[in-house]
C-alpha positions as MATLAB code, in Angstrom:
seq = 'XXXXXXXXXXXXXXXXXXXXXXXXXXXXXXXXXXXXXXXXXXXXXXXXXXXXXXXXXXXXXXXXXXXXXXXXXXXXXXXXXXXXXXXXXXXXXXXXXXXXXXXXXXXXXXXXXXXXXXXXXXXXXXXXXXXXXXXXXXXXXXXXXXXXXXXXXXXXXXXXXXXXXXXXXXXXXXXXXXXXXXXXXXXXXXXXXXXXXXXXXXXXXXXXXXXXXXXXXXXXXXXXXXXXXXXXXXXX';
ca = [
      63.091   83.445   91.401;
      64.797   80.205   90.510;
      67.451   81.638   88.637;
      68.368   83.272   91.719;
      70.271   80.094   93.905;
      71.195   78.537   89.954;
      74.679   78.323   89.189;
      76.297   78.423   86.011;
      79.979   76.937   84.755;
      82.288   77.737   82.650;
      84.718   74.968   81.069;
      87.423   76.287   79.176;
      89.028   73.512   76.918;
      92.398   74.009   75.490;
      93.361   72.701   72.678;
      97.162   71.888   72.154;
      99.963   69.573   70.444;
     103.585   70.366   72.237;
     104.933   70.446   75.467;
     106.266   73.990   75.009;
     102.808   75.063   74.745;
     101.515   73.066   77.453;
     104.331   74.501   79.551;
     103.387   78.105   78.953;
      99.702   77.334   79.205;
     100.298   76.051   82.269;
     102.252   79.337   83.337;
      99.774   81.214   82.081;
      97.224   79.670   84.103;
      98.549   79.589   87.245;
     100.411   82.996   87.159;
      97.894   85.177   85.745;
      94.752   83.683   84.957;
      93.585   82.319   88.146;
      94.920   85.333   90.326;
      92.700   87.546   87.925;
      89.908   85.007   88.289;
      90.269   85.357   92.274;
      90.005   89.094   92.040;
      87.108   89.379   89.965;
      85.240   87.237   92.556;
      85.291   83.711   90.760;
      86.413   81.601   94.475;
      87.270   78.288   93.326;
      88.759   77.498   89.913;
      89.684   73.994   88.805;
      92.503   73.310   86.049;
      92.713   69.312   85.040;
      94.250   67.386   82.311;
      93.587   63.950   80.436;
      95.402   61.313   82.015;
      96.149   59.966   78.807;
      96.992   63.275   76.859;
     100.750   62.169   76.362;
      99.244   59.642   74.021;
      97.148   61.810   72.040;
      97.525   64.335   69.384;
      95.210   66.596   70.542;
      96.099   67.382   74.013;
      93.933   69.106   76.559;
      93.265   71.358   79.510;
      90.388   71.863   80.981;
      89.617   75.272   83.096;
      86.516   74.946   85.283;
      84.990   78.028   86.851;
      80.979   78.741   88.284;
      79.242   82.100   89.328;
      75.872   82.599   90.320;
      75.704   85.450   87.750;
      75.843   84.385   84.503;
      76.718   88.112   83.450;
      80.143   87.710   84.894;
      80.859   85.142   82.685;
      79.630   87.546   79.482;
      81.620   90.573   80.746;
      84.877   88.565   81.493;
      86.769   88.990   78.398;
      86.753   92.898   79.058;
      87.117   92.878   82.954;
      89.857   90.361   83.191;
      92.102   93.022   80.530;
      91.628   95.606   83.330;
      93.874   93.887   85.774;
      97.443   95.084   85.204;
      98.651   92.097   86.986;
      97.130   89.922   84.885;
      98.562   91.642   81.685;
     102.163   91.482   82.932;
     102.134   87.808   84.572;
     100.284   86.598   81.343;
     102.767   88.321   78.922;
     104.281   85.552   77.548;
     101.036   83.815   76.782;
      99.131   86.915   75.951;
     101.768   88.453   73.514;
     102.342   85.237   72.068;
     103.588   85.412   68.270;
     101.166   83.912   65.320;
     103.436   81.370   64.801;
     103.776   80.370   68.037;
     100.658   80.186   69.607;
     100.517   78.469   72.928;
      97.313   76.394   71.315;
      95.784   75.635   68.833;
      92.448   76.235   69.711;
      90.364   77.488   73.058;
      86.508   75.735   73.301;
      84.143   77.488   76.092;
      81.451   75.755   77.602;
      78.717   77.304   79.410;
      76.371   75.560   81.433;
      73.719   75.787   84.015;
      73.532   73.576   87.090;
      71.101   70.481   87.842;
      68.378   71.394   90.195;
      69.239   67.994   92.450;
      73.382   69.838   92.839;
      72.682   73.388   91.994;
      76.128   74.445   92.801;
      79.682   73.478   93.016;
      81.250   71.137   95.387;
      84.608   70.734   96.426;
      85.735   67.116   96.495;
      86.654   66.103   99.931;
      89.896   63.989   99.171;
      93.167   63.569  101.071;
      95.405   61.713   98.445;
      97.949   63.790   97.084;
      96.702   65.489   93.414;
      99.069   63.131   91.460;
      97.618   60.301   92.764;
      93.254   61.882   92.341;
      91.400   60.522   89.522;
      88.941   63.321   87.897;
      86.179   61.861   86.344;
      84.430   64.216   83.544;
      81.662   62.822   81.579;
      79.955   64.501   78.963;
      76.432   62.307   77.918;
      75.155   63.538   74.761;
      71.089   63.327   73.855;
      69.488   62.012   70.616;
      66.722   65.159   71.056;
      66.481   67.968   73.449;
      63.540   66.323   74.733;
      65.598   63.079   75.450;
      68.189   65.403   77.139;
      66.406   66.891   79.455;
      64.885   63.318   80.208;
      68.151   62.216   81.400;
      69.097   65.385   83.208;
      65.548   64.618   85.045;
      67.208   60.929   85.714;
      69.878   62.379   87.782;
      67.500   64.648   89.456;
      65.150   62.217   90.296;
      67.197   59.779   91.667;
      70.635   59.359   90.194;
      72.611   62.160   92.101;
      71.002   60.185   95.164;
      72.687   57.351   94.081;
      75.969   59.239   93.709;
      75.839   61.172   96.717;
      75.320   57.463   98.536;
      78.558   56.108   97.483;
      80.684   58.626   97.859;
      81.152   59.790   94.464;
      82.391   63.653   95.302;
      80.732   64.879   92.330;
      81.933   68.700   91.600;
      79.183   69.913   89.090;
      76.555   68.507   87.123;
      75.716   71.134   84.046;
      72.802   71.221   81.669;
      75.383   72.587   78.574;
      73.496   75.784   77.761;
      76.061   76.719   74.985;
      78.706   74.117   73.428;
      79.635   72.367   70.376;
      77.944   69.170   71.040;
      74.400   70.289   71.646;
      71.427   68.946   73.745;
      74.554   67.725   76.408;
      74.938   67.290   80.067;
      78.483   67.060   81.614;
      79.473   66.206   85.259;
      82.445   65.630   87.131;
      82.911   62.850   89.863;
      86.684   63.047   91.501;
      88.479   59.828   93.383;
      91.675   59.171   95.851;
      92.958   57.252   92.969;
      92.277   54.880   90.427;
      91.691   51.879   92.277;
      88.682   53.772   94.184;
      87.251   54.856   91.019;
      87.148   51.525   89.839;
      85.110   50.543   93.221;
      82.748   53.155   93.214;
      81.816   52.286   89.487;
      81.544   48.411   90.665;
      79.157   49.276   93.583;
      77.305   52.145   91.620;
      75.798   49.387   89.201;
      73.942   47.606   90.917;
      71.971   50.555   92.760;
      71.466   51.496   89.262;
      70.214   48.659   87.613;
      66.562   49.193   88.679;
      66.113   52.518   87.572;
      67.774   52.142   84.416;
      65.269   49.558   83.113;
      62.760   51.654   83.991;
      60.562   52.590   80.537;
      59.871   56.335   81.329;
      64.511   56.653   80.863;
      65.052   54.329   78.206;
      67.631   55.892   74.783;
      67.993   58.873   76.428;
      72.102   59.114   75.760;
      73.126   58.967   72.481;
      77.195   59.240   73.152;
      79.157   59.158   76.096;
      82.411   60.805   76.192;
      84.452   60.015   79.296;
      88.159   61.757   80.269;
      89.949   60.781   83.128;
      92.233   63.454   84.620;
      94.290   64.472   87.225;
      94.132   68.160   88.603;
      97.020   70.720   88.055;
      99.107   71.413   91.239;
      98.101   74.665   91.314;
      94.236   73.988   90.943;
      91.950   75.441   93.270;
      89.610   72.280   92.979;
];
């Protein structure tokens, strides 16, 4: 019966170097993937970038999308191909030439919500997008075991903590199938910078305490933090 109100997420992670390709990526996206997405029932779908990808080789885009049925997420690949729409708005992207592929590669994510958020929130935020700060965090665990020790962290008391000060977390995912395996990943969104820096200031402290508790002790191993801004066509 649990699996019943658990929510799963897909993060799609592209993987490019130009601007050309982030261009028709980005055309892509808003043109004919997310239209499709709509159709096939998928509601809200978030599309955020690195705010430092214009100093990186390896640029990204991240595509976030949840569903209560995780079978929607292992039919998509067919279903989405049935939407004519889709096939002629995504043309450019779709028939793209070998030699000019509009990445370089595509990661999926799939993950399964945290009991303590089991599904996705929309950030309540009035700043314009160019001005949000996306926060997506990705902790990695020394063991499974350790893993699900911190996932039982944020259950047990973190996400309170969050949820306190404001943090307008979107997701919190236990990765179910990824790269870098046991993983959790969340996403905490801000008006801007200088309110992401406040929120971290006063999160610490209300922290502290259960940090130093014995029962949560070396239970990341590496902690991977992007902050982006969302697309203006993002749903999220």
């Amino acid at each position: 019966m649990a699996n019943a109100t658990t929510t799963y997420f897909q993060l799609k992670v592209y993987h490019f170097q130009t601007t050309e390709q982030e261009q028709v990526i980005d055309r892509f996206l808003e043109n004919a993937y997310l239209p499709a997405m709509h159709k096939l029932g998928f509601k809200d779908v978030g599309v955020f970038k690195p705010i430092d990808n214009k100093d990186k080789a390896d640029k990204l885009v991240y595509v976030l999308s949840s569903s209560s049925n995780l079978e929607k997420f292992a039919s998509l690949d067919v279903d989405i191909l049935k939407d004519k729409q889709y096939l002629a708005s995504g043309k450019e992207y779709l028939d793209a030439a070998h030699n000019r592929a509009p990445y370089s590669r595509v990661e999926t994510i799939l993950m399964k919500a945290f009991e303590g958020m089991p599904s996705l929130s929309i950030p309540k935020l009035k700043a314009d997008k160019r001005e949000r700060v996306y926060e997506l965090r990705s902790y990695e665990g020394p063991t499974e075991k350790l893993s699900a020790n911190k996932i039982a962290m944020f259950n047990n008391g973190e996400i309170d903590i969050f949820n306190k000060l404001n943090f307008n977390a979107v997701f919190y995912g236990q990765v179910i199938a990824g790269s870098t395996m046991p993983n959790l990943i969340y996403l905490t969104t801000f008006e801007n910078m200088t309110a992401r820096d406040a929120h971290w200031k006063a999160f610490g402290p209300l922290y502290k305490p259960m940090a130093e508790l014995p029962q949560y002790q070396n239970n990341v191993s590496k902690n991977v933090t992007n902050l982006c801004r969302p697309t203006d066509y993002s749903d999220i």
